[in-house]
PDB file of C-alpha atoms in Angstrom:
ATOM      1  CA  MET A   1      20.205  15.801  -6.526  1.00 53.00           C
ATOM      2  CA  ASP A   2      16.951  14.203  -7.501  1.00 82.00           C
ATOM      3  CA  GLN A   3      15.065  12.165  -4.830  1.00 91.00           C
ATOM      4  CA  LEU A   4      14.207   8.631  -5.633  1.00 94.00           C
ATOM      5  CA  VAL A   5      11.072   6.703  -4.458  1.00 96.00           C
ATOM      6  CA  ALA A   6      11.320   2.989  -4.959  1.00 95.00           C
ATOM      7  CA  ILE A   7       8.193   0.766  -4.614  1.00 97.00           C
ATOM      8  CA  MET A   8       8.668  -2.864  -3.661  1.00 95.00           C
ATOM      9  CA  ARG A   9       5.777  -5.459  -3.699  1.00 97.00           C
ATOM     10  CA  TYR A  10       5.722  -8.815  -1.728  1.00 96.00           C
ATOM     11  CA  GLN A  11       3.354 -11.508  -1.748  1.00 97.00           C
ATOM     12  CA  ALA A  12       3.535 -13.997   1.246  1.00 98.00           C
ATOM     13  CA  LEU A  13       2.176 -17.533   1.144  1.00 97.00           C
ATOM     14  CA  PRO A  14      -1.259 -17.417   2.676  1.00 93.00           C
ATOM     15  CA  ASP A  15      -0.086 -19.270   5.658  1.00 97.00           C
ATOM     16  CA  GLN A  16       2.788 -17.236   6.158  1.00 97.00           C
ATOM     17  CA  VAL A  17       1.174 -13.772   6.456  1.00 98.00           C
ATOM     18  CA  ALA A  18       2.129 -13.046   9.856  1.00 98.00           C
ATOM     19  CA  THR A  19       5.737 -14.419   9.387  1.00 98.00           C
ATOM     20  CA  ALA A  20       6.255 -12.205   6.392  1.00 97.00           C
ATOM     21  CA  ARG A  21       4.824  -9.192   8.078  1.00 97.00           C
ATOM     22  CA  ALA A  22       7.289  -9.482  11.031  1.00 98.00           C
ATOM     23  CA  ARG A  23      10.332 -10.369   8.772  1.00 97.00           C
ATOM     24  CA  ILE A  24       9.545  -7.381   6.357  1.00 97.00           C
ATOM     25  CA  ALA A  25       9.088  -5.001   9.430  1.00 97.00           C
ATOM     26  CA  ALA A  26      12.471  -6.350  10.910  1.00 97.00           C
ATOM     27  CA  LEU A  27      14.119  -5.633   7.436  1.00 94.00           C
ATOM     28  CA  VAL A  28      12.734  -2.265   7.212  1.00 96.00           C
ATOM     29  CA  ALA A  29      13.881  -1.408  10.961  1.00 96.00           C
ATOM     30  CA  THR A  30      17.421  -2.738  10.075  1.00 94.00           C
ATOM     31  CA  VAL A  31      17.729  -0.442   6.878  1.00 93.00           C
ATOM     32  CA  LEU A  32      16.385   2.513   8.865  1.00 95.00           C
ATOM     33  CA  ALA A  33      18.947   1.945  11.845  1.00 94.00           C
ATOM     34  CA  SER A  34      21.916   1.174   9.474  1.00 92.00           C
ATOM     35  CA  GLU A  35      21.647   3.405   6.489  1.00 92.00           C
ATOM     36  CA  PRO A  36      21.369   7.233   7.544  1.00 92.00           C
ATOM     37  CA  ASP A  37      20.779   8.298   3.853  1.00 92.00           C
ATOM     38  CA  CYS A  38      17.434   6.376   3.805  1.00 94.00           C
ATOM     39  CA  GLY A  39      14.577   9.137   3.808  1.00 95.00           C
ATOM     40  CA  GLY A  40      11.995   6.680   5.259  1.00 96.00           C
ATOM     41  CA  ILE A  41      10.330   3.360   4.423  1.00 97.00           C
ATOM     42  CA  THR A  42       6.491   2.866   4.713  1.00 98.00           C
ATOM     43  CA  MET A  43       5.101  -0.632   4.819  1.00 98.00           C
ATOM     44  CA  LEU A  44       1.494  -0.915   3.496  1.00 98.00           C
ATOM     45  CA  GLN A  45      -0.531  -4.278   3.857  1.00 98.00           C
ATOM     46  CA  ASP A  46      -3.365  -4.810   1.352  1.00 98.00           C
ATOM     47  CA  THR A  47      -6.900  -4.835   3.217  1.00 97.00           C
ATOM     48  CA  ALA A  48      -8.444  -6.805   0.444  1.00 97.00           C
ATOM     49  CA  ASP A  49      -5.667  -9.485   0.354  1.00 97.00           C
ATOM     50  CA  PRO A  50      -3.470  -9.423   3.596  1.00 97.00           C
ATOM     51  CA  SER A  51      -0.892 -11.650   1.772  1.00 98.00           C
ATOM     52  CA  ARG A  52       0.221  -8.547  -0.312  1.00 98.00           C
ATOM     53  CA  PHE A  53       2.603  -6.046   1.059  1.00 98.00           C
ATOM     54  CA  THR A  54       4.018  -2.935  -0.525  1.00 98.00           C
ATOM     55  CA  LEU A  55       7.055  -0.721   0.694  1.00 98.00           C
ATOM     56  CA  ILE A  56       7.576   2.621  -0.424  1.00 98.00           C
ATOM     57  CA  GLU A  57      11.133   3.807   0.118  1.00 96.00           C
ATOM     58  CA  ARG A  58      12.593   7.309  -0.061  1.00 97.00           C
ATOM     59  CA  TRP A  59      16.215   7.852  -1.049  1.00 95.00           C
ATOM     60  CA  PRO A  60      18.136  11.092  -1.679  1.00 94.00           C
ATOM     61  CA  SER A  61      19.246   9.932  -5.082  1.00 90.00           C
ATOM     62  CA  ARG A  62      19.395   7.015  -7.474  1.00 88.00           C
ATOM     63  CA  GLU A  63      23.212   6.624  -6.782  1.00 88.00           C
ATOM     64  CA  VAL A  64      22.624   6.120  -3.093  1.00 88.00           C
ATOM     65  CA  PHE A  65      19.770   3.599  -3.534  1.00 88.00           C
ATOM     66  CA  LEU A  66      21.723   1.572  -6.269  1.00 86.00           C
ATOM     67  CA  GLY A  67      24.927   2.042  -4.565  1.00 84.00           C
ATOM     68  CA  PRO A  68      25.365   1.810  -0.848  1.00 75.00           C
ATOM     69  CA  HIS A  69      22.138   0.424  -0.231  1.00 81.00           C
ATOM     70  CA  MET A  70      22.083  -2.446  -2.844  1.00 81.00           C
ATOM     71  CA  GLN A  71      25.609  -3.451  -1.598  1.00 79.00           C
ATOM     72  CA  GLN A  72      23.954  -4.534   1.690  1.00 76.00           C
ATOM     73  CA  PRO A  73      23.441  -8.299   2.518  1.00 75.00           C
TER      74      PRO A  73
END
């Protein structure tokens, strides 16, 4: 089985950075709590532009990522 690393990038509106950070963190917590196959998610915030966020997600396979994970609301 091949591991999948998915990278997501988000750009918050300049006046919504704190809200975006909190909502992304809540989403990450939900995924980690409800999807036992997830191998971890790291959230990074750009120090040069705090409105930019990157998520690095680890999944056991492409099938798990595209199947059960992508079927979540």
